[in-house]
XYZ file of C-alpha atoms in Angstrom:
573
model
C -39.388 -20.955 8.225
C -36.250 -22.121 6.374
C -33.847 -19.865 4.592
C -35.055 -20.704 1.055
C -38.620 -19.785 2.036
C -37.417 -16.458 3.625
C -35.584 -15.615 0.394
C -38.810 -16.244 -1.631
C -40.706 -13.887 0.765
C -38.067 -11.207 0.402
C -38.166 -11.542 -3.413
C -41.938 -11.112 -3.516
C -41.847 -8.287 -1.154
C -39.467 -6.427 -3.426
C -41.385 -7.079 -6.644
C -45.107 -7.379 -6.023
C -47.015 -4.248 -7.066
C -50.614 -5.382 -7.311
C -52.470 -3.649 -4.489
C -54.384 -6.690 -3.287
C -51.424 -8.955 -3.230
C -49.137 -6.267 -1.666
C -51.731 -5.690 1.136
C -52.071 -9.436 1.787
C -48.273 -9.929 1.927
C -47.740 -7.000 4.366
C -50.581 -8.527 6.585
C -48.871 -11.947 6.523
C -45.433 -10.392 7.356
C -47.013 -8.659 10.359
C -49.143 -11.604 11.483
C -49.071 -15.495 11.497
C -45.723 -16.879 10.435
C -47.354 -20.345 9.883
C -49.719 -18.820 7.323
C -46.865 -16.959 5.616
C -44.881 -20.173 5.541
C -47.740 -22.071 3.882
C -48.006 -19.395 1.247
C -44.341 -19.772 0.270
C -42.857 -23.006 1.488
C -43.230 -24.635 -1.986
C -44.230 -23.810 -5.513
C -47.752 -24.739 -6.446
C -47.289 -28.096 -7.958
C -47.947 -28.474 -11.681
C -49.153 -31.987 -12.840
C -51.406 -33.600 -15.401
C -54.382 -31.772 -13.736
C -52.433 -28.539 -14.112
C -52.558 -26.173 -11.074
C -55.126 -25.767 -8.396
C -54.778 -23.649 -5.268
C -56.125 -21.059 -2.939
C -56.127 -17.484 -4.349
C -53.572 -15.179 -2.678
C -50.040 -14.041 -2.610
C -47.157 -16.500 -2.673
C -45.589 -19.327 -4.652
C -48.107 -21.802 -3.216
C -51.103 -19.731 -4.238
C -52.971 -18.854 -7.360
C -52.171 -15.348 -8.477
C -51.091 -13.466 -11.607
C -47.471 -14.122 -11.141
C -47.915 -17.869 -10.760
C -50.205 -17.919 -13.868
C -47.610 -15.894 -15.861
C -44.784 -18.139 -14.892
C -46.779 -21.334 -15.632
C -47.831 -19.923 -19.015
C -44.294 -19.183 -19.873
C -43.435 -22.796 -19.149
C -46.361 -23.862 -21.407
C -45.237 -21.483 -24.179
C -41.678 -22.857 -24.078
C -43.072 -26.364 -24.400
C -45.297 -25.360 -27.375
C -42.513 -23.538 -29.208
C -40.227 -26.524 -28.837
C -42.818 -29.078 -30.134
C -44.795 -27.048 -32.726
C -43.553 -25.041 -35.697
C -46.408 -22.459 -35.530
C -48.254 -23.140 -32.252
C -51.714 -21.946 -31.401
C -53.863 -22.274 -28.335
C -57.529 -22.112 -27.286
C -58.174 -20.334 -23.891
C -61.189 -20.285 -21.673
C -62.233 -19.553 -18.081
C -65.163 -20.306 -15.761
C -66.807 -17.975 -13.338
C -64.098 -18.115 -10.642
C -62.714 -15.064 -8.945
C -59.705 -13.546 -10.766
C -60.473 -15.710 -13.795
C -60.681 -12.735 -16.210
C -57.387 -11.303 -14.849
C -55.668 -14.756 -15.250
C -57.085 -15.139 -18.766
C -55.689 -11.811 -19.915
C -52.241 -12.495 -18.388
C -52.068 -16.011 -19.816
C -53.137 -14.654 -23.346
C -50.523 -11.875 -23.075
C -47.674 -14.223 -22.203
C -48.613 -16.605 -25.057
C -48.872 -13.721 -27.549
C -45.517 -12.389 -26.477
C -44.044 -15.835 -27.236
C -45.482 -15.806 -30.771
C -48.360 -18.152 -30.002
C -51.653 -17.410 -31.593
C -54.372 -17.493 -28.864
C -58.161 -17.918 -29.340
C -60.053 -16.652 -26.316
C -63.658 -17.395 -25.608
C -65.293 -13.965 -25.165
C -67.273 -15.005 -22.216
C -67.202 -17.831 -19.606
C -67.749 -21.325 -21.131
C -67.674 -24.906 -19.899
C -64.661 -27.075 -19.905
C -66.119 -29.356 -22.641
C -66.575 -26.255 -24.894
C -62.737 -25.670 -24.503
C -61.904 -29.250 -25.326
C -64.177 -28.942 -28.422
C -62.622 -25.677 -29.495
C -59.111 -27.245 -29.457
C -60.378 -29.977 -31.832
C -62.521 -27.675 -33.926
C -59.876 -24.972 -34.411
C -57.038 -27.436 -34.718
C -54.872 -25.690 -32.078
C -51.739 -27.089 -30.524
C -53.119 -26.906 -27.026
C -55.831 -25.499 -24.754
C -55.919 -23.853 -21.325
C -58.940 -23.456 -19.096
C -58.834 -21.395 -15.908
C -60.975 -23.325 -13.395
C -60.978 -24.957 -9.971
C -63.945 -27.209 -10.912
C -66.186 -27.683 -7.879
C -63.837 -26.373 -5.146
C -64.936 -23.585 -2.834
C -64.849 -19.922 -3.781
C -61.239 -19.417 -2.409
C -59.748 -21.583 -5.179
C -58.903 -21.235 -8.755
C -56.923 -23.345 -11.101
C -55.239 -23.896 -14.474
C -55.760 -26.992 -16.707
C -53.762 -27.642 -19.897
C -55.087 -29.624 -22.771
C -53.223 -31.356 -25.664
C -53.818 -30.972 -29.340
C -56.578 -33.623 -29.272
C -58.645 -31.818 -26.630
C -57.678 -34.135 -23.704
C -55.678 -33.185 -20.612
C -51.942 -33.473 -21.201
C -49.935 -36.688 -20.578
C -47.690 -37.308 -17.641
C -44.624 -36.766 -19.943
C -45.890 -33.437 -21.200
C -46.776 -32.299 -17.639
C -43.273 -33.247 -16.440
C -41.602 -31.312 -19.245
C -43.797 -28.213 -18.601
C -43.074 -28.491 -14.914
C -39.318 -28.468 -15.545
C -39.849 -25.398 -17.843
C -41.770 -23.637 -15.094
C -39.029 -24.293 -12.536
C -36.461 -22.632 -14.857
C -38.527 -19.435 -15.298
C -37.640 -16.456 -13.101
C -40.996 -15.373 -11.848
C -39.926 -11.690 -11.778
C -37.709 -11.444 -14.843
C -37.894 -14.446 -17.068
C -41.412 -13.985 -18.472
C -42.198 -12.525 -21.897
C -45.332 -10.350 -21.562
C -47.614 -8.395 -23.990
C -50.603 -6.327 -23.072
C -53.836 -8.042 -23.926
C -55.191 -5.206 -26.011
C -51.931 -4.989 -27.902
C -52.167 -8.675 -28.613
C -55.675 -8.129 -30.049
C -54.427 -5.323 -32.233
C -51.501 -7.334 -33.594
C -53.772 -10.314 -34.330
C -51.864 -12.627 -31.933
C -54.901 -12.734 -29.662
C -58.344 -13.454 -31.342
C -61.821 -13.802 -29.859
C -63.021 -17.312 -30.551
C -65.725 -17.146 -33.240
C -69.310 -17.794 -32.264
C -69.457 -20.602 -34.817
C -67.201 -22.738 -32.563
C -69.742 -22.730 -29.629
C -72.611 -23.221 -32.157
C -70.758 -26.277 -33.566
C -70.298 -27.585 -30.044
C -74.078 -27.448 -29.371
C -74.771 -29.068 -32.672
C -72.354 -31.940 -31.819
C -74.042 -32.463 -28.531
C -77.425 -32.544 -30.249
C -76.252 -35.218 -32.600
C -75.825 -37.558 -29.690
C -79.644 -37.270 -28.999
C -81.385 -40.616 -29.183
C -82.989 -40.953 -32.646
C -86.680 -39.990 -32.580
C -86.565 -38.590 -29.048
C -89.574 -36.519 -28.153
C -90.441 -35.603 -24.600
C -94.055 -35.119 -23.544
C -95.095 -31.544 -23.686
C -95.690 -31.547 -19.935
C -92.159 -32.826 -19.130
C -90.274 -30.308 -16.977
C -86.891 -29.881 -15.476
C -85.426 -27.744 -12.741
C -81.859 -26.732 -13.430
C -79.148 -24.899 -11.504
C -75.711 -23.920 -12.919
C -74.499 -23.191 -9.427
C -73.371 -19.692 -10.484
C -70.981 -21.270 -12.981
C -70.701 -21.727 -16.752
C -73.477 -24.114 -17.522
C -76.431 -21.702 -18.063
C -75.872 -20.841 -21.725
C -75.147 -24.307 -23.052
C -77.522 -26.398 -20.915
C -80.565 -24.157 -21.656
C -79.638 -24.154 -25.354
C -79.339 -27.953 -25.714
C -82.542 -28.647 -23.731
C -84.393 -26.252 -26.149
C -82.786 -28.006 -29.049
C -84.140 -31.323 -28.112
C -87.642 -29.950 -27.424
C -87.625 -29.698 -23.633
C -89.409 -26.299 -23.179
C -90.359 -26.388 -19.465
C -87.073 -25.548 -17.807
C -87.071 -23.677 -14.472
C -83.695 -22.210 -13.565
C -82.900 -21.431 -9.934
C -82.793 -17.597 -10.055
C -80.243 -17.067 -7.244
C -77.827 -19.335 -9.046
C -78.367 -18.446 -12.669
C -75.737 -15.676 -12.991
C -72.033 -16.280 -12.929
C -70.605 -15.455 -9.476
C -67.248 -16.694 -8.272
C -68.251 -15.965 -4.691
C -70.941 -18.687 -4.896
C -73.015 -16.737 -2.322
C -75.747 -19.345 -1.945
C -73.606 -22.365 -2.219
C -70.181 -22.193 -0.501
C -69.146 -25.578 -1.892
C -70.557 -25.743 -5.392
C -70.233 -29.491 -5.809
C -73.314 -31.158 -7.313
C -72.480 -34.390 -5.520
C -73.937 -33.007 -2.260
C -77.486 -32.268 -1.266
C -76.549 -28.966 0.267
C -75.413 -27.627 -3.188
C -78.759 -28.646 -4.602
C -80.887 -27.193 -1.840
C -82.134 -24.102 -3.678
C -82.971 -26.335 -6.721
C -84.877 -28.710 -4.404
C -86.739 -25.748 -2.873
C -87.819 -24.582 -6.331
C -88.760 -28.133 -7.243
C -91.162 -28.260 -4.306
C -93.006 -25.369 -5.991
C -92.944 -26.414 -9.617
C -93.024 -30.202 -9.299
C -90.575 -31.128 -12.140
C -89.860 -34.529 -13.557
C -86.168 -34.104 -12.874
C -83.738 -31.855 -11.080
C -80.223 -31.396 -12.554
C -77.178 -29.371 -11.478
C -73.851 -28.646 -13.170
C -70.704 -27.637 -11.310
C -69.012 -24.295 -11.999
C -66.983 -25.462 -15.100
C -69.894 -27.695 -16.274
C -67.944 -30.940 -16.588
C -69.870 -32.715 -13.765
C -73.602 -33.209 -13.335
C -75.699 -34.036 -10.224
C -79.372 -35.061 -10.171
C -82.297 -35.480 -7.852
C -85.336 -37.650 -8.620
C -88.845 -37.041 -7.323
C -89.884 -40.319 -5.717
C -92.667 -41.098 -3.352
C -93.053 -37.439 -2.275
C -89.311 -36.816 -1.708
C -86.220 -36.109 -3.787
C -83.703 -38.790 -4.032
C -80.157 -38.018 -5.110
C -78.467 -40.394 -7.423
C -74.635 -40.736 -6.922
C -72.049 -40.670 -9.747
C -71.819 -44.481 -9.968
C -75.550 -44.834 -10.075
C -75.937 -42.365 -12.873
C -73.143 -43.964 -14.761
C -74.677 -47.446 -14.482
C -78.131 -46.153 -15.493
C -76.761 -44.392 -18.549
C -74.586 -47.385 -19.548
C -77.565 -49.736 -19.287
C -79.969 -47.457 -21.122
C -77.537 -46.592 -23.918
C -76.945 -50.375 -24.468
C -80.662 -50.834 -24.682
C -81.090 -47.911 -27.183
C -78.262 -49.262 -29.319
C -80.001 -52.652 -29.460
C -83.355 -50.993 -30.224
C -81.640 -49.060 -33.001
C -80.457 -52.348 -34.645
C -76.839 -51.999 -33.525
C -74.659 -54.961 -32.503
C -74.274 -54.258 -28.706
C -71.393 -56.789 -28.533
C -69.343 -54.385 -30.612
C -69.806 -51.539 -28.109
C -67.086 -50.326 -25.751
C -67.779 -48.680 -22.462
C -65.073 -47.073 -20.385
C -64.929 -46.372 -16.683
C -62.202 -45.871 -14.062
C -60.619 -48.409 -11.740
C -62.132 -46.543 -8.811
C -65.718 -46.550 -10.148
C -68.372 -49.102 -9.256
C -67.889 -52.803 -9.973
C -71.464 -52.967 -11.208
C -70.645 -52.205 -14.850
C -68.812 -55.490 -14.924
C -72.190 -57.242 -14.269
C -73.940 -55.104 -16.905
C -71.171 -55.982 -19.557
C -71.383 -59.693 -18.707
C -75.155 -59.650 -19.116
C -75.469 -57.437 -22.251
C -72.206 -58.496 -24.005
C -70.492 -55.179 -24.500
C -66.795 -54.672 -23.761
C -65.826 -52.791 -20.618
C -62.488 -51.144 -20.190
C -61.161 -49.660 -16.929
C -58.666 -46.887 -16.956
C -56.866 -44.794 -14.354
C -58.630 -41.835 -12.732
C -58.579 -38.848 -15.040
C -60.790 -38.398 -18.040
C -57.842 -38.076 -20.418
C -57.613 -41.873 -20.121
C -61.198 -42.246 -21.269
C -60.298 -39.924 -24.211
C -57.289 -42.097 -25.001
C -59.587 -45.165 -25.425
C -61.689 -43.115 -27.891
C -58.528 -42.153 -29.796
C -57.560 -45.862 -29.958
C -60.930 -46.716 -31.431
C -60.788 -43.830 -33.851
C -57.266 -44.968 -35.033
C -58.682 -48.348 -35.714
C -61.581 -46.847 -37.667
C -64.049 -47.896 -35.004
C -65.001 -44.669 -33.279
C -68.756 -45.763 -33.528
C -68.017 -48.566 -31.056
C -67.727 -46.078 -28.153
C -70.769 -46.402 -25.953
C -69.957 -43.957 -23.138
C -67.471 -43.190 -20.527
C -67.869 -42.218 -16.868
C -66.038 -41.622 -13.536
C -67.598 -42.007 -10.133
C -66.949 -38.372 -9.477
C -69.996 -37.305 -11.532
C -68.275 -37.083 -14.870
C -69.820 -38.534 -18.003
C -69.282 -38.512 -21.740
C -71.597 -39.785 -24.471
C -70.376 -39.148 -27.963
C -66.857 -38.398 -29.259
C -67.038 -34.686 -29.810
C -64.709 -33.901 -26.838
C -62.060 -35.670 -24.858
C -63.196 -34.696 -21.390
C -66.164 -35.184 -19.233
C -69.149 -33.175 -20.461
C -72.029 -32.099 -18.208
C -73.868 -30.561 -21.211
C -74.223 -33.910 -23.051
C -74.830 -35.539 -19.683
C -77.795 -33.295 -18.943
C -79.185 -34.010 -22.437
C -78.825 -37.704 -22.021
C -80.161 -37.750 -18.404
C -83.234 -35.867 -19.466
C -83.854 -38.150 -22.428
C -83.342 -41.248 -20.291
C -85.649 -39.981 -17.528
C -88.324 -39.052 -20.086
C -87.949 -42.530 -21.695
C -88.676 -44.195 -18.436
C -91.346 -41.709 -17.389
C -93.337 -42.725 -20.436
C -93.251 -46.256 -18.955
C -94.475 -44.951 -15.560
C -91.016 -45.245 -13.934
C -88.604 -42.809 -12.324
C -84.863 -43.178 -12.368
C -84.685 -44.152 -8.701
C -87.070 -47.031 -9.408
C -85.064 -48.101 -12.419
C -81.855 -48.081 -10.420
C -83.526 -50.216 -7.729
C -84.544 -52.705 -10.467
C -80.905 -52.838 -11.553
C -79.809 -53.533 -7.922
C -82.256 -56.266 -7.542
C -81.171 -57.811 -10.795
C -77.432 -57.626 -10.349
C -76.825 -57.163 -6.630
C -76.389 -54.138 -4.409
C -73.020 -52.780 -5.494
C -72.516 -49.838 -3.199
C -69.618 -47.448 -2.879
C -68.138 -45.112 -0.334
C -65.085 -43.027 0.200
C -62.823 -42.018 3.198
C -60.982 -38.795 2.785
C -58.044 -38.142 5.037
C -56.602 -34.577 4.744
C -52.954 -33.857 5.265
C -52.232 -30.071 4.705
C -48.832 -28.470 4.601
C -45.356 -29.736 4.235
C -45.618 -32.332 7.010
C -48.851 -33.559 5.425
C -47.203 -34.246 2.101
C -44.591 -36.400 3.857
C -47.338 -38.162 5.874
C -49.238 -38.992 2.596
C -46.080 -40.496 1.041
C -45.482 -42.533 4.299
C -49.004 -43.988 4.284
C -48.746 -45.158 0.675
C -45.278 -46.611 1.186
C -46.452 -48.376 4.317
C -49.214 -50.050 2.379
C -46.591 -51.327 -0.059
C -43.917 -52.417 2.456
C -46.280 -54.138 4.816
C -49.400 -55.175 2.742
C -52.558 -55.775 4.740
C -53.686 -59.297 5.221
C -57.255 -58.270 6.053
C -59.401 -55.041 6.178
C -62.042 -55.195 8.851
C -63.262 -58.697 9.011
C -62.559 -59.408 5.368
C -59.541 -61.367 4.175
C -57.373 -59.912 1.403
C -57.625 -62.194 -1.601
C -55.422 -60.160 -4.030
C -53.418 -56.901 -4.256
C -52.604 -54.786 -7.288
C -50.029 -52.077 -6.998
C -50.448 -49.750 -9.986
C -47.195 -48.005 -9.372
C -45.255 -50.169 -11.744
C -47.956 -50.358 -14.276
C -50.720 -53.082 -14.318
C -52.815 -54.907 -16.862
C -56.062 -53.110 -17.631
C -58.979 -54.732 -15.721
C -61.285 -56.373 -18.194
C -64.358 -58.573 -17.972
C -63.404 -62.060 -18.891
C -64.518 -63.301 -22.335
C -65.572 -59.909 -23.632
C -62.170 -58.511 -24.609
C -61.680 -58.114 -28.365
C -58.228 -56.529 -28.602
C -54.805 -57.300 -27.152
C -54.416 -56.599 -23.439
C -53.424 -53.071 -22.378
C -51.058 -51.987 -19.668
C -52.039 -48.965 -17.578
C -49.515 -46.231 -16.993
C -47.774 -46.246 -13.580
C -49.902 -44.626 -10.891
C -49.717 -44.222 -7.119
C -52.682 -46.503 -6.495
C -53.002 -49.721 -4.428
C -55.979 -52.033 -4.777
C -56.965 -54.586 -2.104
C -59.412 -57.250 -3.349
C -61.347 -58.706 -0.401
C -63.556 -61.755 0.222
C -67.112 -61.585 -1.094
C -66.363 -59.366 -4.132
C -65.593 -56.405 -1.873
C -62.664 -54.128 -2.416
C -60.693 -51.099 -1.165
C -58.540 -48.857 -3.268
C -56.111 -46.338 -1.735
C -55.096 -43.272 -3.872
C -53.613 -39.864 -3.108
C -55.625 -37.030 -4.612
C -54.086 -35.324 -7.643
C -55.494 -31.853 -6.752
C -55.864 -31.761 -2.980
C -53.743 -32.800 0.049
C -55.727 -35.940 0.716
C -55.348 -39.698 0.672
C -58.605 -41.380 -0.438
C -59.814 -44.844 0.323
C -62.439 -45.952 -2.195
C -64.738 -48.543 -0.705
C -66.607 -51.268 -2.715
C -69.210 -53.570 -1.246
C -71.669 -56.123 -2.674
C -74.674 -57.707 -1.046
C -77.851 -59.528 -1.922
C -79.676 -56.738 -0.087
C -79.068 -53.087 0.494
C -78.806 -53.626 4.191
C -76.165 -56.364 3.799
C -74.112 -54.260 1.478
C -74.372 -51.188 3.645
C -73.248 -53.184 6.653
C -70.026 -54.251 4.827
C -69.499 -50.627 3.635
C -69.774 -49.329 7.240
C -67.234 -51.935 8.375
C -64.815 -50.991 5.602
C -65.290 -47.256 6.361
C -64.335 -47.661 9.975
C -61.319 -49.842 9.220
C -59.992 -47.356 6.580
C -60.452 -44.342 8.855
C -58.114 -46.080 11.276
C -55.590 -47.034 8.555
C -55.448 -43.362 7.285
C -55.434 -41.799 10.769
């Protein structure tokens, strides 16, 4: 342990008074030096995704002191850029969330910032909506998304309800670095803030307006068959209130909620990894489905910005991945727009550079414009803002990321599992009336456009040495570009680090070209319309390799995918 880390440990030893943190620090001091070093060797990094880390004592952990220090940095930023700043604040069901919320609100109030606090847990999209509805200067939501129970996090939103820009994150990060964690923070008791009117409970009308905005996205004339049924699980998170409300609003009455996962519980006792991407997370929902035989199974992650699904097909339940659901929604929404008499060629769909290549084929066939942005839903929101500035907000068809995040409508500037559930249920009911399930519809699309399959290789690099190794891997891919991956020749390379032109589908672009912001991402385009993209995670100590294959059959595409997976595991080893 270096001298700087030792000084941090002594500082915390002298100042920490919270019983749980004090007990943990004493145990670390008496025990494993490696664990103690990991808790203090760095400050938890603040970026465009805010903070995310393991709960516990230390500068590299999520705790009340790190939250207070971060909030002071946010407050300094707001007071510099806004004359009379205000902020909307929310939390999900995570452990320590209420403590963190009260601390953050108290710091903001002490800095003269008016804070609207949701009185109970609410989804991330409801926070994005509150920022826009209330006209606040910023928003904060305390969440670690779909991470295990040991984590919590802190996301910051701008005055348009999207996550902050790189420039804002950098300035806030500098502010945080200048704040003395045990002496430089202005603090007010939460109850005092309420009494003085600096802290205010967010009015119920805000959530009501959010639900109404989601309902407006409903397909005109939608009416599900009375027998149509859904099994739903909020995975002990925030989705229960809003999902059940919107399903009732659109007339879907037969909703069976997984009882063990209906109540908020940050311990996630029945689902240690509450990520709706994985079958294990949906297992209790699938068990319930075996009993009630629904038309559809849906799940939302703890902060209800991601949605997972399972489709009953031929006596089994098939899970659709994030790309497949995105493609299904994009195709169906284009159809619905055409049926509603709209000019589909005016529509704009948005997805990320690491999402499936299949939307390109949809866009070519149906004539709508497709824009690809960097990973992070704020970039989807930015495209909505551009359309709005041009008076063309109605052109937005939808946005999605491969990581199970979707947005239909322009009521928020983040992914929204509430509207995703609504749209998925309506789409599934639409096809059910035709005698098809969503798995069959996806198979039809594969046979029509080709089997565009995707995979991912995650290589973990924890600790200080891991951070250096991640940087070395990315630099190596730049200094010595690969000439082939597996048996496939490299036909082109794009390094997004210096900014790159936005990928567009040829012939469908209606506006001037856009240049993407710089990002630590490298794309290798391979023979046969295959591809690999390397990107460090923004929230975890991982380097990810995103795999893209295309084949005339599923077997052919899977064979290429397997080959790419093996090659990338070696590259990232």
